[in-house]
Short mmCIF file of C-alpha atoms in Angstrom, two decimals:
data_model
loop_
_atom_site.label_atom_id
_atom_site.label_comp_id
_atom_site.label_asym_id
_atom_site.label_seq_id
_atom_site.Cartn_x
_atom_site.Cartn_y
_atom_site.Cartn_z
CA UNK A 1 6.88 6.85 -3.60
CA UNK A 2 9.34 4.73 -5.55
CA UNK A 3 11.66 7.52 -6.71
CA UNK A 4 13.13 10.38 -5.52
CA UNK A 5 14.72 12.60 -8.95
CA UNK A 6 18.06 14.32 -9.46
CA UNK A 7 18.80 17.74 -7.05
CA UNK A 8 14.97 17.54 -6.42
CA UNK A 9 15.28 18.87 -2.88
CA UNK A 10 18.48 21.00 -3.75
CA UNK A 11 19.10 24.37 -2.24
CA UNK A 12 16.29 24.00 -0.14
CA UNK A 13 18.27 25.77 2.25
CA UNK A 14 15.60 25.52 5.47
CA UNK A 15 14.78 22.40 5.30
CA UNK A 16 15.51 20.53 8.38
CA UNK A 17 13.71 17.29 8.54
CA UNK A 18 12.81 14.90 5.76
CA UNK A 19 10.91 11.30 6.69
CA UNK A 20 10.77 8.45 4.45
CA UNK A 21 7.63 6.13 5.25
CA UNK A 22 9.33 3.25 3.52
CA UNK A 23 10.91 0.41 4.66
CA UNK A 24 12.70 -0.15 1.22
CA UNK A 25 14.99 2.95 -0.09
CA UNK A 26 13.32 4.61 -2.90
CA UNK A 27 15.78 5.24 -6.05
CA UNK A 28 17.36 8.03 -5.04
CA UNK A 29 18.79 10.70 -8.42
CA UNK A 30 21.94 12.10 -8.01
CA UNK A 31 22.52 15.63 -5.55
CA UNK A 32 18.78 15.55 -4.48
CA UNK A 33 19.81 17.26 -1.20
CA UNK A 34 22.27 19.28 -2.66
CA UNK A 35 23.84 21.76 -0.64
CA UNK A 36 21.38 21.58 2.16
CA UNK A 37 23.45 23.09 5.63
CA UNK A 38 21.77 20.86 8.09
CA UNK A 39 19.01 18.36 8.12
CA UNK A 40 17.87 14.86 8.95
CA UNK A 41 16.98 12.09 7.26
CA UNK A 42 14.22 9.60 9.34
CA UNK A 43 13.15 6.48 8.37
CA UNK A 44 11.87 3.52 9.99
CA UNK A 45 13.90 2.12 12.80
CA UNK A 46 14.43 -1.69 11.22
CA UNK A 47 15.73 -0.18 7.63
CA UNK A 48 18.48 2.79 9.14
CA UNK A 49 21.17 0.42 7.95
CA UNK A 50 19.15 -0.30 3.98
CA UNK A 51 19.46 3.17 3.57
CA UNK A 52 22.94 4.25 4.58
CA UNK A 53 23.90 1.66 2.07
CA UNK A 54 21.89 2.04 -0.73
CA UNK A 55 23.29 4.19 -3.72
CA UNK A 56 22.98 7.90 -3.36
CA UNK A 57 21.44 7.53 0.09
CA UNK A 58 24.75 6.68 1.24
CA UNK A 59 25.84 10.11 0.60
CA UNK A 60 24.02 11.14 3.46
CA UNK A 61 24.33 8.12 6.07
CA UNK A 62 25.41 10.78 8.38
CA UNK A 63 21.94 12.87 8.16
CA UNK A 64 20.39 9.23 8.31
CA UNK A 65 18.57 8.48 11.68
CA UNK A 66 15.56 6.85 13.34
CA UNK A 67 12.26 7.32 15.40
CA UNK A 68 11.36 5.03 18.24
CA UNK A 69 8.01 3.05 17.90
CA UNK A 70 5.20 4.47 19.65
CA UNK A 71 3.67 0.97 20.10
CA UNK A 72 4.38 -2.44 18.63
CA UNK A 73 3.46 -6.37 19.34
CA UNK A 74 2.51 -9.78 17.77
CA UNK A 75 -0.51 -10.18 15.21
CA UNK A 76 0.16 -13.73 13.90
CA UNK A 77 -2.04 -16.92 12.66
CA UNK A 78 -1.61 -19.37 14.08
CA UNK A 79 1.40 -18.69 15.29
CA UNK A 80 1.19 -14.83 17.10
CA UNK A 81 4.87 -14.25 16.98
CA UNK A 82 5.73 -15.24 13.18
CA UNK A 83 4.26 -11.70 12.27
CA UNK A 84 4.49 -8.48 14.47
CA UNK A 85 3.51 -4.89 13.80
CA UNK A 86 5.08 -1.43 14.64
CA UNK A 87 3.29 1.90 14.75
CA UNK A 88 5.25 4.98 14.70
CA UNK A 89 3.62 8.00 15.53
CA UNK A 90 4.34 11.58 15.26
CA UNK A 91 4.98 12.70 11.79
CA UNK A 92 5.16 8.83 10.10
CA UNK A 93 1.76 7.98 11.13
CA UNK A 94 2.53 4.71 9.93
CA UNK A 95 1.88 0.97 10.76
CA UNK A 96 4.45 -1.59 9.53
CA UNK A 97 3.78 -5.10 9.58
CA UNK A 98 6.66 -7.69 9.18
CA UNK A 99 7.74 -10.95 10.02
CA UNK A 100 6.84 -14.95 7.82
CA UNK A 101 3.06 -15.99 7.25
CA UNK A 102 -0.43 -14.38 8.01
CA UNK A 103 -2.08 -11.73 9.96
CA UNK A 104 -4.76 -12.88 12.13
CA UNK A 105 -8.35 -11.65 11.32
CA UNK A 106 -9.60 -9.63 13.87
CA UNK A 107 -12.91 -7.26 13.72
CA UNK A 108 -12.05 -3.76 13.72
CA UNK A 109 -11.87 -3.15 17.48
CA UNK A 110 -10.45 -6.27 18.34
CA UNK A 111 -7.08 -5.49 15.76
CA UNK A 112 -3.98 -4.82 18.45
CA UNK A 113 -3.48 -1.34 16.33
CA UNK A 114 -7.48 -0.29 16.97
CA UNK A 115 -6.46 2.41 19.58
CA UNK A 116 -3.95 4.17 16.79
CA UNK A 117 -6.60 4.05 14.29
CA UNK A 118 -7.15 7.45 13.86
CA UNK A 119 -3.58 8.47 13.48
CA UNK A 120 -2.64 5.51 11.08
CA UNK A 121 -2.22 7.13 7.57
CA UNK A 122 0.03 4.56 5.66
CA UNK A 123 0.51 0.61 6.08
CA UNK A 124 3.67 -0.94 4.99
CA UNK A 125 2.99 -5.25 4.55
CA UNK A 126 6.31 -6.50 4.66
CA UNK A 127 7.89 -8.76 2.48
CA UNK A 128 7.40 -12.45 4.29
CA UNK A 129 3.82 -11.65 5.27
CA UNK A 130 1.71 -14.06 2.87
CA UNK A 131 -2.21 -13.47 4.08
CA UNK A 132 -3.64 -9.57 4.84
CA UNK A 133 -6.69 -11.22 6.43
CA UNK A 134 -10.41 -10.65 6.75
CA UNK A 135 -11.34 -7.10 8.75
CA UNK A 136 -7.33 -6.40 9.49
CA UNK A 137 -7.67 -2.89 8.07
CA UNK A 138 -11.21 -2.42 7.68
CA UNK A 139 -11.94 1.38 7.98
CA UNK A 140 -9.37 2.75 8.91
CA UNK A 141 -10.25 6.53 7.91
CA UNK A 142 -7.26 8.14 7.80
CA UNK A 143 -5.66 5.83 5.89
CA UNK A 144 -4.15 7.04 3.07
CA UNK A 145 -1.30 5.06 1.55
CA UNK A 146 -0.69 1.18 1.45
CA UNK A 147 2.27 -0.84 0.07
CA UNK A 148 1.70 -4.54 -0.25
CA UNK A 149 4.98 -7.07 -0.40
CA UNK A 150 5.67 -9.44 -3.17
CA UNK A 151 5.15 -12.02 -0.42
CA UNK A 152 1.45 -11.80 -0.27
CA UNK A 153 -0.74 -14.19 -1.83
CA UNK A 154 -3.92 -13.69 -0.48
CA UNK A 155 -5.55 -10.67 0.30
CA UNK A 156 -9.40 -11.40 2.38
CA UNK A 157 -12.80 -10.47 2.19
CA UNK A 158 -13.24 -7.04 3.31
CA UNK A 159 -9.44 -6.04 4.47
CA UNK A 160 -9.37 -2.79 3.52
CA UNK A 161 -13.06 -2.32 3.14
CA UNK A 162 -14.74 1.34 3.66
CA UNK A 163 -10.70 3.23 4.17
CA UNK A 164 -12.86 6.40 2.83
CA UNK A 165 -9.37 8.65 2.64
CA UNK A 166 -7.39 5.36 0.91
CA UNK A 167 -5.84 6.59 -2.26
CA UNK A 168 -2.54 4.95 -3.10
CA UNK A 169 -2.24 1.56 -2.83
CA UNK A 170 1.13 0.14 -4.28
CA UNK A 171 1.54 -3.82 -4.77
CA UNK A 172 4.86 -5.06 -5.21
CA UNK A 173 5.30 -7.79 -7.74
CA UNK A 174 5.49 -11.30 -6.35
CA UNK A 175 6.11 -15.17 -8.08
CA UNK A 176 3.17 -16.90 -6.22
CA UNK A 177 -0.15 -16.39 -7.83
CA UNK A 178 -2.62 -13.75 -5.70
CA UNK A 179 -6.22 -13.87 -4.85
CA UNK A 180 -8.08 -10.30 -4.07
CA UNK A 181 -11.41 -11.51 -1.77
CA UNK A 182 -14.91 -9.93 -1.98
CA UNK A 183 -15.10 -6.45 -1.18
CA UNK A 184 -11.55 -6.56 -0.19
CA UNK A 185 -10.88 -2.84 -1.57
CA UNK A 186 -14.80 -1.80 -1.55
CA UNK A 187 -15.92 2.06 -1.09
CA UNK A 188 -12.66 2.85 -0.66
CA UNK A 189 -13.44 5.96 -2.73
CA UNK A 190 -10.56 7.98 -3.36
CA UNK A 191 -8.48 5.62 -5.26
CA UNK A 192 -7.84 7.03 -8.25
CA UNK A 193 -5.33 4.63 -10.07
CA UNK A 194 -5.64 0.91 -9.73
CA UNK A 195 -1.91 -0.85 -11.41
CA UNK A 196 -2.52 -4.81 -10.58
CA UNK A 197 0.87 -7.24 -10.64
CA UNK A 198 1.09 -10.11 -13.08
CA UNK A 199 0.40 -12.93 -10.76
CA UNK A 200 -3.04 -11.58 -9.14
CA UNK A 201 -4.68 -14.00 -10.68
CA UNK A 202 -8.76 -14.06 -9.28
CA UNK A 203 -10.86 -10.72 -8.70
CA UNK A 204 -13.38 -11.97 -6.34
CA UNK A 205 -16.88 -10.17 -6.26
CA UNK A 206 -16.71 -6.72 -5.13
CA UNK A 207 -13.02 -6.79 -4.84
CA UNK A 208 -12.95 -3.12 -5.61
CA UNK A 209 -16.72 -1.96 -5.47
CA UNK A 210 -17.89 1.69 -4.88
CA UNK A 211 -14.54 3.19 -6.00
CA UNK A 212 -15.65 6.33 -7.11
CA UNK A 213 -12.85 7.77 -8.25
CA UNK A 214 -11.33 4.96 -9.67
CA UNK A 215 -10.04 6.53 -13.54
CA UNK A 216 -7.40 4.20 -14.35
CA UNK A 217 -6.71 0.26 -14.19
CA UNK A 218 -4.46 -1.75 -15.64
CA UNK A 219 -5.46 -5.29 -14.81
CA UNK A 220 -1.90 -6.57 -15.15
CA UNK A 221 -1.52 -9.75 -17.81
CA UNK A 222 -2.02 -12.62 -15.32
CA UNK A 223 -5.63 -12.49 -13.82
CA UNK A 224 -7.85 -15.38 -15.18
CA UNK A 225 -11.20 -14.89 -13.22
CA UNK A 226 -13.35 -11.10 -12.79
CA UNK A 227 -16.16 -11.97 -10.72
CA UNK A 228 -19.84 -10.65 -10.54
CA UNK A 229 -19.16 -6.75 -9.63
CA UNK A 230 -15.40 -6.63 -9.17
CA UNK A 231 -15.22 -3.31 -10.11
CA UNK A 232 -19.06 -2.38 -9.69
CA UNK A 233 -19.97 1.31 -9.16
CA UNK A 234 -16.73 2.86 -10.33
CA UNK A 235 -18.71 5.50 -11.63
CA UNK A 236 -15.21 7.26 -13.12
CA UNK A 237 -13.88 4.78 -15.25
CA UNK A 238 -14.18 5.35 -18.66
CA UNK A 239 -11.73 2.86 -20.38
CA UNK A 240 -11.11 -0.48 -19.65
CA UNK A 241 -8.66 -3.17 -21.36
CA UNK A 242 -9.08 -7.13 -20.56
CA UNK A 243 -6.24 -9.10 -20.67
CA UNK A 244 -5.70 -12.12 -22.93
CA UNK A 245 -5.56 -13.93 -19.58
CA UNK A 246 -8.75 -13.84 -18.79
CA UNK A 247 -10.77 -17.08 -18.93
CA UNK A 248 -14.04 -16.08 -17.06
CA UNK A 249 -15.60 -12.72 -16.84
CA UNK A 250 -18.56 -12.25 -15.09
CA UNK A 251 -20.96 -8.58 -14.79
CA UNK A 252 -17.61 -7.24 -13.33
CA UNK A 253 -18.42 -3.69 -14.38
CA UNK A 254 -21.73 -2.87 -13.48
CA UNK A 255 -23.01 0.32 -13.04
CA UNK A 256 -20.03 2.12 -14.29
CA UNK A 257 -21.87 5.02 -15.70
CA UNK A 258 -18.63 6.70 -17.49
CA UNK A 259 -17.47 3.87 -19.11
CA UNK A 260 -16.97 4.35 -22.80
CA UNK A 261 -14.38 1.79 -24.39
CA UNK A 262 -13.38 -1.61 -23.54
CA UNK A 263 -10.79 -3.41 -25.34
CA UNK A 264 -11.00 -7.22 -24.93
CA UNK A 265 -7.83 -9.25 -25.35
CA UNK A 266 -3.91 -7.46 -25.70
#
């Protein structure tokens, strides 16, 4: 969610609760809680303060409050505390992770978040964390939503492999040039939409594998390299453009039975 329109909540006269999952105000149109008697707004403890400031939202700073952490701690490499990570539970469901550098790679049980894992349904990477690393989120099958900073240039071999439920995941423009690893996004299958930044630059092999319901991908205008089955087995895409960018190409779309038209160079 990136926008919130104009009086799109107004009048809802029994609503009582609204929670925002992320850490960065949405754009928020003018009057969207319009004459509401009495509710709350919650959002993550760290950005209370982003949103009574930002424009419109500070309409409401008064309706604006927070939910403690169920469980939080260090996940850093190689220094633990230069990243940390906050779960909040109840109705967010969500894990945040925040802080300068790269997660650790852990296997799925050993990840400090492994005992929340079936209540996690959205992961927020902050904007300082540079490396989502090898098995960090690997199924994870409630997962639903993930939003990736502009910080992160490097995003490992399997991270988000086999999130069966994973269907929105949101990357945030950055400046430094971004690697996707093998199988990083594989079998994830209900992604639907796939919108790359400009400075992902390499697709590694099986980078998005197996998704099944993948319909739509733009491939942004900076990535130079597609390797062997990047996008193998997306048995719903039908279209396909290749950017200008692109130096080497490899059998990147392999058994994608629907595919009908590919444009080469834009």
């Amino acid at each position: 969610m990136t926008a919130i329109g104009e009086y799109a909540f107004g009048g809802v006269s029994n609503l009582t609760s609204v929670y925002v999952k992320a850490t960065t105000p949405p754009t928020l149109g003018d009057n969207a809680f319009f004459s509401l008697p009495s509710f709350n707004i919650v959002v993550p403890s760290g950005s209370v303060n982003d949103y009574k400031e930002a424009t419109n939202w500070s309409e409401y700073a008064a309706h604006i409050q927070t939910v403690s952490p169920t469980a939080s701690g260090y996940c850093g490499s190689p220094n633990q505390t230069d990243v940390s990570w906050t779960f909040y539970g109840d109705v967010m469901d969500m894990l945040v992770i925040s802080g300068t550098g790269a997660i650790a790679s852990y296997t799925p049980s050993e990840a400090p978040w492994y005992e929340h894992r079936e209540s996690i349904t959205s992961v927020e990477i902050g904007n300082g964390v540079t490396t989502i690393n090898n098995g960090d989120f690997t199924g994870l099958q409630q997962l639903e939503s993930i939003t990736i900073g502009p910080g992160v240039t490097s995003i490992v071999a399997g991270a988000f492999n086999g999130c069966s439920k994973l269907a929105s995941v949101n990357f945030i423009e950055g400046t430094s040039p971004m690697t996707i690893g093998p199988s990083a996004f594989s079998y994830c299958g209900k992604i639907a939409s796939i919108s790359l930044p400009n400075n992902v630059t390499t697709l590694h092999s099986m980078a998005f594998a197996y998704c099944t319901e993948l319909n739509f991908l733009n491939l942004g205008n900076g990535v130079t390299t597609i390797e062997n089955g990047a996008f193998g087995n997306c048995t719903s895409l039908t279209a396909v453009t290749i950017p200008n960018s692109v130096t080497t190409l490899d059998n990147a779309f392999q058994n994608c039975t629907k595919l009908v038209t590919v444009v080469i160079g834009h």
